[in-house]
PDB file of C-alpha atoms and ligand atoms in Angstrom:
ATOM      1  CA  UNK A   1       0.000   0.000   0.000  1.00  0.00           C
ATOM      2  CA  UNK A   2       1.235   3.640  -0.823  1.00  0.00           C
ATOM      3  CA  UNK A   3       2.362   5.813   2.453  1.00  0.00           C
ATOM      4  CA  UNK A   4       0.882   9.265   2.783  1.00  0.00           C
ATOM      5  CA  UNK A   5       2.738  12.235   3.173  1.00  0.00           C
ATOM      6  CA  UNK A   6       0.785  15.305   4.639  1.00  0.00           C
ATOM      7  CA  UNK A   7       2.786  18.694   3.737  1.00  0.00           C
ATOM      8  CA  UNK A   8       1.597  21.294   5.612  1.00  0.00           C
ATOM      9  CA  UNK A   9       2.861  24.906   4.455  1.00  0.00           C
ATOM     10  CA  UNK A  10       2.779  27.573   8.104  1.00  0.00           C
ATOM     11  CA  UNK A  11       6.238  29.012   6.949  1.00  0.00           C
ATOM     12  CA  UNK A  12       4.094  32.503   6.069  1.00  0.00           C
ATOM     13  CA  UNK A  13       4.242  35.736   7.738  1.00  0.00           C
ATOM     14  CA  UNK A  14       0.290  36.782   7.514  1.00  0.00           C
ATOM     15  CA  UNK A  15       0.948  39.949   6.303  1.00  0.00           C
ATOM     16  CA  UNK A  16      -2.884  40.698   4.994  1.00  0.00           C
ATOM     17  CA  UNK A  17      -3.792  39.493   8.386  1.00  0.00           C
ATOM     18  CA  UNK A  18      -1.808  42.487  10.160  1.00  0.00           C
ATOM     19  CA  UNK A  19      -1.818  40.645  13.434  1.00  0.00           C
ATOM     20  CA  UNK A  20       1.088  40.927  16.145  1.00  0.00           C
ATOM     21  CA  UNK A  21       2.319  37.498  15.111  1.00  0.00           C
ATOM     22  CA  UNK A  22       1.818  35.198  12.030  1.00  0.00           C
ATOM     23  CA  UNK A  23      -2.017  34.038  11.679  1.00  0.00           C
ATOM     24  CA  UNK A  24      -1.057  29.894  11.838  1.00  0.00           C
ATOM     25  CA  UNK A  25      -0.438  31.106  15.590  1.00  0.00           C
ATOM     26  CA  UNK A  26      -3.955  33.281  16.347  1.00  0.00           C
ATOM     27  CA  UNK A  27      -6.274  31.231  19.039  1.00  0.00           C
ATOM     28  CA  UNK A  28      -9.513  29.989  17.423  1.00  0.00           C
ATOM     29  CA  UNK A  29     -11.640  27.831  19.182  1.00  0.00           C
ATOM     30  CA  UNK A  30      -9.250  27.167  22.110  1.00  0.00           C
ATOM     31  CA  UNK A  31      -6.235  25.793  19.860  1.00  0.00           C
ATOM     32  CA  UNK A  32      -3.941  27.808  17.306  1.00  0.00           C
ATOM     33  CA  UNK A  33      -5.068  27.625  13.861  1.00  0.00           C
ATOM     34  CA  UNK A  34      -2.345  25.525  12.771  1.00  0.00           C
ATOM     35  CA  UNK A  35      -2.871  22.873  15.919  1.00  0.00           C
ATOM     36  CA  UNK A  36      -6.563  23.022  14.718  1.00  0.00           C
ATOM     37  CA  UNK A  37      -5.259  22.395  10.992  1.00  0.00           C
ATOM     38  CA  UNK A  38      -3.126  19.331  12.343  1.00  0.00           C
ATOM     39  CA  UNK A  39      -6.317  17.771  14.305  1.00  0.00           C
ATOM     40  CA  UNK A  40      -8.619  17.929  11.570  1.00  0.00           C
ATOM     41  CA  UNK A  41      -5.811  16.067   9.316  1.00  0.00           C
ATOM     42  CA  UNK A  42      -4.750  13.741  12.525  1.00  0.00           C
ATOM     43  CA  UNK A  43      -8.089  12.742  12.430  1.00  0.00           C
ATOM     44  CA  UNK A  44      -8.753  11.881   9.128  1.00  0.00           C
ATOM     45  CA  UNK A  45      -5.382  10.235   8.498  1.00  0.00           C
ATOM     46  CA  UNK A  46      -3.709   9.567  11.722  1.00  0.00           C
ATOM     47  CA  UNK A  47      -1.085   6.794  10.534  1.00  0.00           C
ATOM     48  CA  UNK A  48       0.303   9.377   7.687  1.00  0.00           C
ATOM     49  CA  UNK A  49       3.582  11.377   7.679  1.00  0.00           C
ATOM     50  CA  UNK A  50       3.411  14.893   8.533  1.00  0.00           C
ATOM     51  CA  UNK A  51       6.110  17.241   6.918  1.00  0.00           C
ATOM     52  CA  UNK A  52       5.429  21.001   8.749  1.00  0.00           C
ATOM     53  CA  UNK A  53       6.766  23.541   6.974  1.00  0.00           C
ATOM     54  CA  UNK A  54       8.288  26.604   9.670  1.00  0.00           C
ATOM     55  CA  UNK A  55      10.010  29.787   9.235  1.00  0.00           C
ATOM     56  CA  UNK A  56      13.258  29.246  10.477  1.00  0.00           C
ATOM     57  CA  UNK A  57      12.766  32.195  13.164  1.00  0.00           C
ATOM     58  CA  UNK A  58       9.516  31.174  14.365  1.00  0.00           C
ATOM     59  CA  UNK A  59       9.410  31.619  18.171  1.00  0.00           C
ATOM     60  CA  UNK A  60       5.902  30.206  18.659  1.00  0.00           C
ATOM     61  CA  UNK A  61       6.003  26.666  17.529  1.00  0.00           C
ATOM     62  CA  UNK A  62       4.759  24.414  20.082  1.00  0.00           C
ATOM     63  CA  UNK A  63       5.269  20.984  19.208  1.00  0.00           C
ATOM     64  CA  UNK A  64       3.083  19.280  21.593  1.00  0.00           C
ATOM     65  CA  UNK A  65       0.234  20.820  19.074  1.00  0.00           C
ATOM     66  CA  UNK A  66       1.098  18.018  16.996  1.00  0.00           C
ATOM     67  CA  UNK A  67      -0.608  15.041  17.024  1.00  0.00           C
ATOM     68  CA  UNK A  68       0.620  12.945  14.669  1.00  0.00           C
ATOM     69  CA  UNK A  69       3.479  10.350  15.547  1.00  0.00           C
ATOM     70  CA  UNK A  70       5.215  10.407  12.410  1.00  0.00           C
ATOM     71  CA  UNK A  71       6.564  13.642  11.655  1.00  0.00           C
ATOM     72  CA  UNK A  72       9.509  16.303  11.074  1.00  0.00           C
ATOM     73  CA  UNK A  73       9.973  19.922  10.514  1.00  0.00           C
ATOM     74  CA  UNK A  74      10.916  21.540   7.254  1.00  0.00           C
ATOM     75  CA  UNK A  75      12.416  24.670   7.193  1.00  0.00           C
ATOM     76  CA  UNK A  76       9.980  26.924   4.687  1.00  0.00           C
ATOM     77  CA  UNK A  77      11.492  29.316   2.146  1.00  0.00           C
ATOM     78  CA  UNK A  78      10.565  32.569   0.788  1.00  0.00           C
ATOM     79  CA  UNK A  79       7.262  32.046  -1.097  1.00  0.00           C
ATOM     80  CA  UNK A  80       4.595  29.074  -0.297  1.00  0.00           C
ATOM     81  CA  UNK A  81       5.843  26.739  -2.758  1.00  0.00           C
ATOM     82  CA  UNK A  82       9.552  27.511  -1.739  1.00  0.00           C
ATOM     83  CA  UNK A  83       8.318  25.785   1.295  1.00  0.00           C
ATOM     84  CA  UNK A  84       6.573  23.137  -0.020  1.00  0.00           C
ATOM     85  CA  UNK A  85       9.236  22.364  -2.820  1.00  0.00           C
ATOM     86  CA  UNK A  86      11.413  22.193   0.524  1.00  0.00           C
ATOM     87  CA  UNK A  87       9.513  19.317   1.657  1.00  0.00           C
ATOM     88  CA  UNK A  88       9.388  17.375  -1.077  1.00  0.00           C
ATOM     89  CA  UNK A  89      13.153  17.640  -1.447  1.00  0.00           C
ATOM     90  CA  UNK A  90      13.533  16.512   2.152  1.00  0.00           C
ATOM     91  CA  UNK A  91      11.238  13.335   1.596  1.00  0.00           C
ATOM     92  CA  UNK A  92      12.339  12.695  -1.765  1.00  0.00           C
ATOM     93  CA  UNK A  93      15.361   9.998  -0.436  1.00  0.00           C
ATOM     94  CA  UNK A  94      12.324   7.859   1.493  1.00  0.00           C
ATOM     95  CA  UNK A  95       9.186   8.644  -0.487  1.00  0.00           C
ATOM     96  CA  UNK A  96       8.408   6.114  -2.958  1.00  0.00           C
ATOM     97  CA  UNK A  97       7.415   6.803  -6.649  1.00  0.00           C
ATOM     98  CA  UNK A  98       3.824   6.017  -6.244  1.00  0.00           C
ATOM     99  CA  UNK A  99       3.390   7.648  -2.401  1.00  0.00           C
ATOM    100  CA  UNK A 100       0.793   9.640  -2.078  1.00  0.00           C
ATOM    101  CA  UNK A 101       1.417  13.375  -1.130  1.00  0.00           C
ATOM    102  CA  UNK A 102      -1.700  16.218   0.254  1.00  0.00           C
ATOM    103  CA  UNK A 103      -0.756  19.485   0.716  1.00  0.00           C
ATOM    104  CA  UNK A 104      -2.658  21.541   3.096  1.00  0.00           C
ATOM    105  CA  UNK A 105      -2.829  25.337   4.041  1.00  0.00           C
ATOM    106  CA  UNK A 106      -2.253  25.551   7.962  1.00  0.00           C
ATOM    107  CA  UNK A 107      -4.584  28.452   7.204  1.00  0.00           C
ATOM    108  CA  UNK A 108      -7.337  26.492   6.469  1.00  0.00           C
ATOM    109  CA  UNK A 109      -8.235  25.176  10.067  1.00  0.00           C
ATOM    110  CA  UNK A 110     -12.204  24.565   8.714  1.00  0.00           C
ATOM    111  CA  UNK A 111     -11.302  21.814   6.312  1.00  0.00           C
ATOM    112  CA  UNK A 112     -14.170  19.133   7.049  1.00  0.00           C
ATOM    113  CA  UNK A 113     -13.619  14.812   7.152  1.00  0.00           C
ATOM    114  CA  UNK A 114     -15.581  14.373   4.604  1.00  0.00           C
ATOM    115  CA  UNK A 115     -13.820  16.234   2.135  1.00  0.00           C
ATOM    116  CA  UNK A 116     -10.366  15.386   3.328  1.00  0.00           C
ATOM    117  CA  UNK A 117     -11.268  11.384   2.440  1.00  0.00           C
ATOM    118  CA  UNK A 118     -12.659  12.426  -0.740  1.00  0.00           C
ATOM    119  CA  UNK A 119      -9.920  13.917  -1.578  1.00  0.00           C
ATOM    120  CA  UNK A 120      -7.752  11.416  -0.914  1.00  0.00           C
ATOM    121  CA  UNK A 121      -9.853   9.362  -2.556  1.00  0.00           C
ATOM    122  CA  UNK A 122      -9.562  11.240  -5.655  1.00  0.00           C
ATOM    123  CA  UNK A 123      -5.648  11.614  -5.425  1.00  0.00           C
ATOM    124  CA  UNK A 124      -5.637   7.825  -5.409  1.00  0.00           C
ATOM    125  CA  UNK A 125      -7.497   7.091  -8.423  1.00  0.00           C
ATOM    126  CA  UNK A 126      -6.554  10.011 -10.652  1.00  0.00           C
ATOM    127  CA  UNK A 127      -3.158   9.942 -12.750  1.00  0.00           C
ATOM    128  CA  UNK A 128      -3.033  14.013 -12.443  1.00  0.00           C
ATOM    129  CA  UNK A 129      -3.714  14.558  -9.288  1.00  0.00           C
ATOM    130  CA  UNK A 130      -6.356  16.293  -7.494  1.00  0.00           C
ATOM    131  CA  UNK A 131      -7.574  19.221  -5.356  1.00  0.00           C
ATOM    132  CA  UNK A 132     -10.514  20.424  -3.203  1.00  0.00           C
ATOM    133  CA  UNK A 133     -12.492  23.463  -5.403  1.00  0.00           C
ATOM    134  CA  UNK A 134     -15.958  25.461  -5.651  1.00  0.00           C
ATOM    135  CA  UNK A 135     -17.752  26.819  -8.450  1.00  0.00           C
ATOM    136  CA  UNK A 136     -17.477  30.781  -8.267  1.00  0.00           C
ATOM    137  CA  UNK A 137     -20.602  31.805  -7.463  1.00  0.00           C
ATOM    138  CA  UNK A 138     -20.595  35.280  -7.857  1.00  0.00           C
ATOM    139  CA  UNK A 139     -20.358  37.914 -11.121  1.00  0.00           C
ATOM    140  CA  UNK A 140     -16.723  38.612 -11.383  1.00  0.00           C
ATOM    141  CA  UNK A 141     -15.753  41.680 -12.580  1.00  0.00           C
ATOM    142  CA  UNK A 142     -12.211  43.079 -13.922  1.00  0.00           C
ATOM    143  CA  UNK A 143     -11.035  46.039 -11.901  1.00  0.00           C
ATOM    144  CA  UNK A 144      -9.421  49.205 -13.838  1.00  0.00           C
ATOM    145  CA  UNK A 145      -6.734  51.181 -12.822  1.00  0.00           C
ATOM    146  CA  UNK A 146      -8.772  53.992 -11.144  1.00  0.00           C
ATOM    147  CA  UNK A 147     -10.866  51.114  -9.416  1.00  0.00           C
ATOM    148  CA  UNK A 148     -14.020  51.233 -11.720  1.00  0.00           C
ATOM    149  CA  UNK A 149     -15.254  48.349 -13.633  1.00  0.00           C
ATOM    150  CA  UNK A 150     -12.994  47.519 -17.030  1.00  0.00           C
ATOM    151  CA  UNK A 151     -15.607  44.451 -17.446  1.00  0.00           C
ATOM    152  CA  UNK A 152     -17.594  41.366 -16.850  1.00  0.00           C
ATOM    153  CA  UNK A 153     -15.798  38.020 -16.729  1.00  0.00           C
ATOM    154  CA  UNK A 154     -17.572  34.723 -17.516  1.00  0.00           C
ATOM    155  CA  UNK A 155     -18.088  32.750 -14.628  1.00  0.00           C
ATOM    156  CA  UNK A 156     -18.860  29.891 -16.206  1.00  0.00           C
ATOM    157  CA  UNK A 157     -16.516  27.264 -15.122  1.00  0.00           C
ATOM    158  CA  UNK A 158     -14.380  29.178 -12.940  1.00  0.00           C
ATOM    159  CA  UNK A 159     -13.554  27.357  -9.417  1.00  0.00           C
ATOM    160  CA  UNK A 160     -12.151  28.655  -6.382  1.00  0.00           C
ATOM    161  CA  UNK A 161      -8.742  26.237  -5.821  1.00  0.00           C
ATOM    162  CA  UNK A 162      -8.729  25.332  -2.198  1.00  0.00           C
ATOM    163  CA  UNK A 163      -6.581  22.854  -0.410  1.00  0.00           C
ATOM    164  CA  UNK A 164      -5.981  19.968   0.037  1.00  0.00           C
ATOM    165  CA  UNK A 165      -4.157  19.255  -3.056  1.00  0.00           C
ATOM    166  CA  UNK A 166      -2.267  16.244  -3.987  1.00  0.00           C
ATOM    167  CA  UNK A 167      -1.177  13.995  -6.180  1.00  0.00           C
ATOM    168  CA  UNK A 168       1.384  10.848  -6.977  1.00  0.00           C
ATOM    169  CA  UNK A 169       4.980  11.927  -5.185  1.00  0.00           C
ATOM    170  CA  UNK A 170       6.997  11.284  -8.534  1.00  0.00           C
ATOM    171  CA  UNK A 171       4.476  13.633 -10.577  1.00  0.00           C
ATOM    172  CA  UNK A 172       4.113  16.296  -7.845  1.00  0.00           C
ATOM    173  CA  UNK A 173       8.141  16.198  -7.151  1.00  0.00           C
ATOM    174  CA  UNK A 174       9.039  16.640 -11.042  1.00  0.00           C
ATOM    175  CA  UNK A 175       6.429  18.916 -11.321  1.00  0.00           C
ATOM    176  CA  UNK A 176       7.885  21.424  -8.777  1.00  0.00           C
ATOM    177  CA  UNK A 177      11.306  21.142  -9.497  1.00  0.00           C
ATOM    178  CA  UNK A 178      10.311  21.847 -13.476  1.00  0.00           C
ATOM    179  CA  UNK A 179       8.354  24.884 -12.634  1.00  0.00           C
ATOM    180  CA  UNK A 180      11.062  25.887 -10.924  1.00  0.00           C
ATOM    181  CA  UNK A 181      13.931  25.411 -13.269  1.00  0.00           C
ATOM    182  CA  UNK A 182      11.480  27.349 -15.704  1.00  0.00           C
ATOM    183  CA  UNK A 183      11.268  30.086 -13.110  1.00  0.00           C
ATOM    184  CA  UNK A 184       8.029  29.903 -12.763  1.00  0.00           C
ATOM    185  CA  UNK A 185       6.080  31.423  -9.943  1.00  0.00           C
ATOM    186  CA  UNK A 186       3.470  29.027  -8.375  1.00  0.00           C
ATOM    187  CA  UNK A 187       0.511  29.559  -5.665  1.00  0.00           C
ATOM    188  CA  UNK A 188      -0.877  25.979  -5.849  1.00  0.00           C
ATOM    189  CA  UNK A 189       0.167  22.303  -6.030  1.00  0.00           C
ATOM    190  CA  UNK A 190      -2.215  22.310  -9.415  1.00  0.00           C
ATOM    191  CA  UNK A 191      -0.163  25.130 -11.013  1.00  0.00           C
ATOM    192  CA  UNK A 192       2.821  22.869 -11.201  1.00  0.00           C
ATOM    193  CA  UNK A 193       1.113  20.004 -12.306  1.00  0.00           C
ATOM    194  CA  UNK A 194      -0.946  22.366 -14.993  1.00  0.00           C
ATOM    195  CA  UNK A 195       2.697  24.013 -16.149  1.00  0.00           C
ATOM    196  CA  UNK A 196       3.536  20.230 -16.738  1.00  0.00           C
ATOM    197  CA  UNK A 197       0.475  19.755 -19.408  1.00  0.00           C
ATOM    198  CA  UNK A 198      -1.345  17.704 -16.793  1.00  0.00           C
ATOM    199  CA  UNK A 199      -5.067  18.296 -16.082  1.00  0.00           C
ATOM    200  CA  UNK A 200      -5.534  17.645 -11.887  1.00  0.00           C
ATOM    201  CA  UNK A 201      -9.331  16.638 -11.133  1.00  0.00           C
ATOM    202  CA  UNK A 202     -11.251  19.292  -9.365  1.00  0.00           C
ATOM    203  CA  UNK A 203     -13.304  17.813  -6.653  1.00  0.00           C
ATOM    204  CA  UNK A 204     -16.364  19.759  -5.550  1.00  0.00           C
ATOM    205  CA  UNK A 205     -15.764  20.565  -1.467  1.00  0.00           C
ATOM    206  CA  UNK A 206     -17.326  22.490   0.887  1.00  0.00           C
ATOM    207  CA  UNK A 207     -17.633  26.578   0.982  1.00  0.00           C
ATOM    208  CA  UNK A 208     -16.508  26.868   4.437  1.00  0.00           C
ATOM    209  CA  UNK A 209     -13.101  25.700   3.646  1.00  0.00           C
ATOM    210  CA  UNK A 210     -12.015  28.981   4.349  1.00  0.00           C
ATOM    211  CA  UNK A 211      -8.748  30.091   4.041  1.00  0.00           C
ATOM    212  CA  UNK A 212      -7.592  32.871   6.800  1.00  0.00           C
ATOM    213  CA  UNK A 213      -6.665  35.541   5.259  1.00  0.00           C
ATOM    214  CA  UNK A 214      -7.952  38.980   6.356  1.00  0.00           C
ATOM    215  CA  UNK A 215      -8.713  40.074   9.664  1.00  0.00           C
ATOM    216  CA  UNK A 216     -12.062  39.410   9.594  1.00  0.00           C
ATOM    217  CA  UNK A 217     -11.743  36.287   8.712  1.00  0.00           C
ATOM    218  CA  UNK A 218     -10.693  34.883  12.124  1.00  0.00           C
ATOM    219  CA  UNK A 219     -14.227  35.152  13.512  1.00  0.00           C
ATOM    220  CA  UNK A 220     -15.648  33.866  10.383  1.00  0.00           C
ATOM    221  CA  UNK A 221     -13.783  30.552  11.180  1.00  0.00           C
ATOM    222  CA  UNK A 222     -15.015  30.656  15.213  1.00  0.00           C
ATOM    223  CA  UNK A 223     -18.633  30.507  13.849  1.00  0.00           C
ATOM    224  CA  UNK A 224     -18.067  27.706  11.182  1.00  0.00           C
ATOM    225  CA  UNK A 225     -16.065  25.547  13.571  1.00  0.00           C
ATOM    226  CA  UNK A 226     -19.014  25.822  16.136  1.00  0.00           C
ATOM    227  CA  UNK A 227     -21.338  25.429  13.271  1.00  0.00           C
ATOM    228  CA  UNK A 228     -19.802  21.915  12.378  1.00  0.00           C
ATOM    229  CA  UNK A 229     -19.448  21.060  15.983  1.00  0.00           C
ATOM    230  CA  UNK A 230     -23.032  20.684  15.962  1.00  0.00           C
ATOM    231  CA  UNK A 231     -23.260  18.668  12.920  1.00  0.00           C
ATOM    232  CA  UNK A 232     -22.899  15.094  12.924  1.00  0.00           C
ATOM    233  CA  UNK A 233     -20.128  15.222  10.170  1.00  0.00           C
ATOM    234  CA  UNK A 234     -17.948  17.309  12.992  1.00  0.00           C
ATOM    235  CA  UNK A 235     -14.387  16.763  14.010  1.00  0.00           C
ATOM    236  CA  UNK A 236     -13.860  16.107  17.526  1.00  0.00           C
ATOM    237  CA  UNK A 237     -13.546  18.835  19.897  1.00  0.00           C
ATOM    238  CA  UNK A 238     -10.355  20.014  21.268  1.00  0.00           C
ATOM    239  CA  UNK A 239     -11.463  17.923  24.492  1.00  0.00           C
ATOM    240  CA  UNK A 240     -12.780  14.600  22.775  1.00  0.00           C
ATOM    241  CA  UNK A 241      -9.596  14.518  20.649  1.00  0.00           C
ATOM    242  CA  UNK A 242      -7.554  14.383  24.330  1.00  0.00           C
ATOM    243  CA  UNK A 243      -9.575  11.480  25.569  1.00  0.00           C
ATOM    244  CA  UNK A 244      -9.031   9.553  21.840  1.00  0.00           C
ATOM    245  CA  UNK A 245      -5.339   9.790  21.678  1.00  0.00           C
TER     246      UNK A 245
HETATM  247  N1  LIG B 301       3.369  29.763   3.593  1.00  0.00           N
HETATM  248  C1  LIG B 301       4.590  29.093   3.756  1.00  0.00           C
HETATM  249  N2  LIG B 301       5.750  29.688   3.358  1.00  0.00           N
HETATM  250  C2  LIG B 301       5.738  30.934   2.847  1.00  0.00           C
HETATM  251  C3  LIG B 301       4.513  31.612   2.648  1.00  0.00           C
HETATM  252  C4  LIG B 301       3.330  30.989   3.030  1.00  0.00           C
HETATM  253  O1  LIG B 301       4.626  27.971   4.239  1.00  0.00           O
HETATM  254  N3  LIG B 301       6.902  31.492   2.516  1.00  0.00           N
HETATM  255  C5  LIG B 301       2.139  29.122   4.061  1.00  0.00           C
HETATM  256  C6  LIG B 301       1.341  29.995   5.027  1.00  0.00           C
HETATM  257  O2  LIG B 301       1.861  29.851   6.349  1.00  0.00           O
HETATM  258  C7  LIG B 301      -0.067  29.490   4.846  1.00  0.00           C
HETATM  259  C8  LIG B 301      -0.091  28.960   3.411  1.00  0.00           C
HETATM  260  O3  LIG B 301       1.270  28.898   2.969  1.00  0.00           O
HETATM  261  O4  LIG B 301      -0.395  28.437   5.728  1.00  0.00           O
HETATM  262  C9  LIG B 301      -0.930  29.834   2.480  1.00  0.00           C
HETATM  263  O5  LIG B 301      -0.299  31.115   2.340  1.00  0.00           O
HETATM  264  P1  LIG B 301      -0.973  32.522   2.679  1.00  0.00           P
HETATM  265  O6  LIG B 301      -2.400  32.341   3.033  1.00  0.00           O
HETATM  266  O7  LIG B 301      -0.590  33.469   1.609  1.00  0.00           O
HETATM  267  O8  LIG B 301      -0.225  32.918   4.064  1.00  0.00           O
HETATM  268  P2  LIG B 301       0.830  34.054   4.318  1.00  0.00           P
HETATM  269  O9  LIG B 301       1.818  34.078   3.203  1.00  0.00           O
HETATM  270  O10 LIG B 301       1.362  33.857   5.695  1.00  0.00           O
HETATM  271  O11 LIG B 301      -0.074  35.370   4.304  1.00  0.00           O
HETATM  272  P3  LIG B 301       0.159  36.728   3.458  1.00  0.00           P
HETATM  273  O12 LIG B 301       0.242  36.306   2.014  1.00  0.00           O
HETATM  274  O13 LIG B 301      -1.012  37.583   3.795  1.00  0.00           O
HETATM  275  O14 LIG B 301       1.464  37.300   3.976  1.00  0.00           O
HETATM  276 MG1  LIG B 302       1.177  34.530   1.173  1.00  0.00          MG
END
C-alpha cells in the first residue's frame, strides 16, 4: 500500500492578516489555527507522515500541538511553494514513486472529514492529481486602474482552488522542481502540475473551507467551527480529541 505524506505549508508571515504574530499562531476555538489544521488532518489520516513547513525564526512553535506520531519539521522558504518544494526535497530519499502526497494550508483550520477522504480518494485514483475546489458563485468583474469596472468576466466554469491538493509523489516532485527550473512562480500544487500539461481533477468541497486571510476572517472561522461542531459530520472537539489519543 502507498504511504501518505501530509505537507503542511505555516512558513508565512500573515501579512494581509496584520496581526502581532503570524495568523497559523492566532487562538480559534481554544487551539492555534495551525494545531486546529493538524487535528482535523490527525483525524482523518492519523497513521500518515506529517512534513510542517516553519520559518526558520519562528518563536511560537509548540510541538506538543502536533498530534501525529510520524513527523519532522521543514524549514519553509521565501514564497509558499519555496516551502513546499522544501519538503518534497527533504522526503524525496524515502518517499516512494507512487506515495501519495496532500498538501494543506495551515490556514485552512475549517477543512471538514468528509472532504479530506474524498480527496484522498480522488488523489488515489486520478493519474493528475487532485484538489478540493468550488464553483465561483458570484459575477466577477475586472477592476481598472482607477478602481471602476474595465468588465464582466464569464463565470462559467471558474472554481475557487482550495486545499488539500495532492497527487502521486513522482508527478508532484518533477512537477515542482520543473516549474522551478522554468522560473516559474506558483501559488498551488495544481499550477505545477498544470505548467507540466497535466489536467488535476477538481473535486467539488465544501464553501466553508475557508482560508484565513484577512482580519475578519478569524471570527468567520469561530462561527463555522461551532457550526460543524453541531453537525454530525464534525471533528472532535479540542477535548474529545484528548480522551481519543
Ligand atoms: N506559507 C509558507 N511559506 C511561505 C509563505 C506561506 O509555508 N513562505 C504558508 C502559510 O503559512 C499558509 C499557506 O502557505 O499556511 C498559504 O499562504 P498565505 O495564506 O498566503 O499565508 P501568508 O503568506 O502567511 O499570508 P500573506 O500572504 O497575507 O502574507
Ligand atoms: Mg502569502
Amino acid at each position: 500500500m502507498s504511504r501518505l505524506w501530509l505537507i503542511v505549508p505555516a512558513a508565512g508571515v500573515g501579512r494581509r492578516m496584520q496581526a502581532e504574530c503570524p495568523k497559523q499562531y492566532l487562538p480559534l476555538a481554544g487551539r492555534t489555527v495551525l494545531a486546529q489544521s493538524l487535528v482535523r488532518l490527525h483525524t482523518a489520516f492519523p497513521a500518515a507522515t506529517l512534513c510542517l513547513c516553519l520559518a526558520q525564526d519562528d518563536t511560537e512553535f509548540d510541538a506538543d500541538a502536533v498530534p501525529f506520531d510520524d513527523w519532522r519539521r521543514i524549514d519553509g522558504g521565501a514564497e509558499r511553494a519555496d516551502s513546499v518544494a522544501a519538503a518534497l526535497a527533504a522526503i524525496a530519499a524515502e518517499a516512494a514513486d507512487d506515495d501519495l502526497v496532500l498538501v494543506h494550508d495551515a490556514a485552512r483550520p475549517c477543512v471538514a472529514p468528509d472532504d479530506l477522504a474524498r480527496l484522498l480518494a480522488a488523489v488515489s485514483a486520478e493519474p493528475d492529481g487532485a484538489l478540493l475546489a468550488v464553483p465561483v458563485a458570484d459575477t466577477m468583474k475586472r477592476a481598472a486602474a482607477d478602481g471602476r469596472v474595465a468588465g464582466t468576466e464569464l463565470r462559467d466554469g471558474l472554481w475557487h482552488a482550495l486545499t488539500p491538493q495532492g497527487a502521486r509523489f513522482a508527478l508532484l516532485y518533477d512537477a515542482y522542481r520543473a516549474a522551478s527550473a522554468r522560473g516559474l512562480a506558483l501559488t498551488d500544487e495544481a499550477s505545477a502540475l498544470e505548467a507540466m500539461g497535466h489536467a488535476p481533477q477538481l473535486v467539488a468541497g465544501r464553501r466553508d473551507n475557508l482560508k484565513i486571510t484577512h482580519p475578519d476572517d478569524l471570527a468567520l472561522a469561530e462561527l463555522i467551527l461551532a457550526a460543524q461542531a453541531g453537525s454530525s459530520d464534525s471533528p472532535p472537539t479540542a477535548a474529545q480529541h484528548k480522551a481519543l489519543t
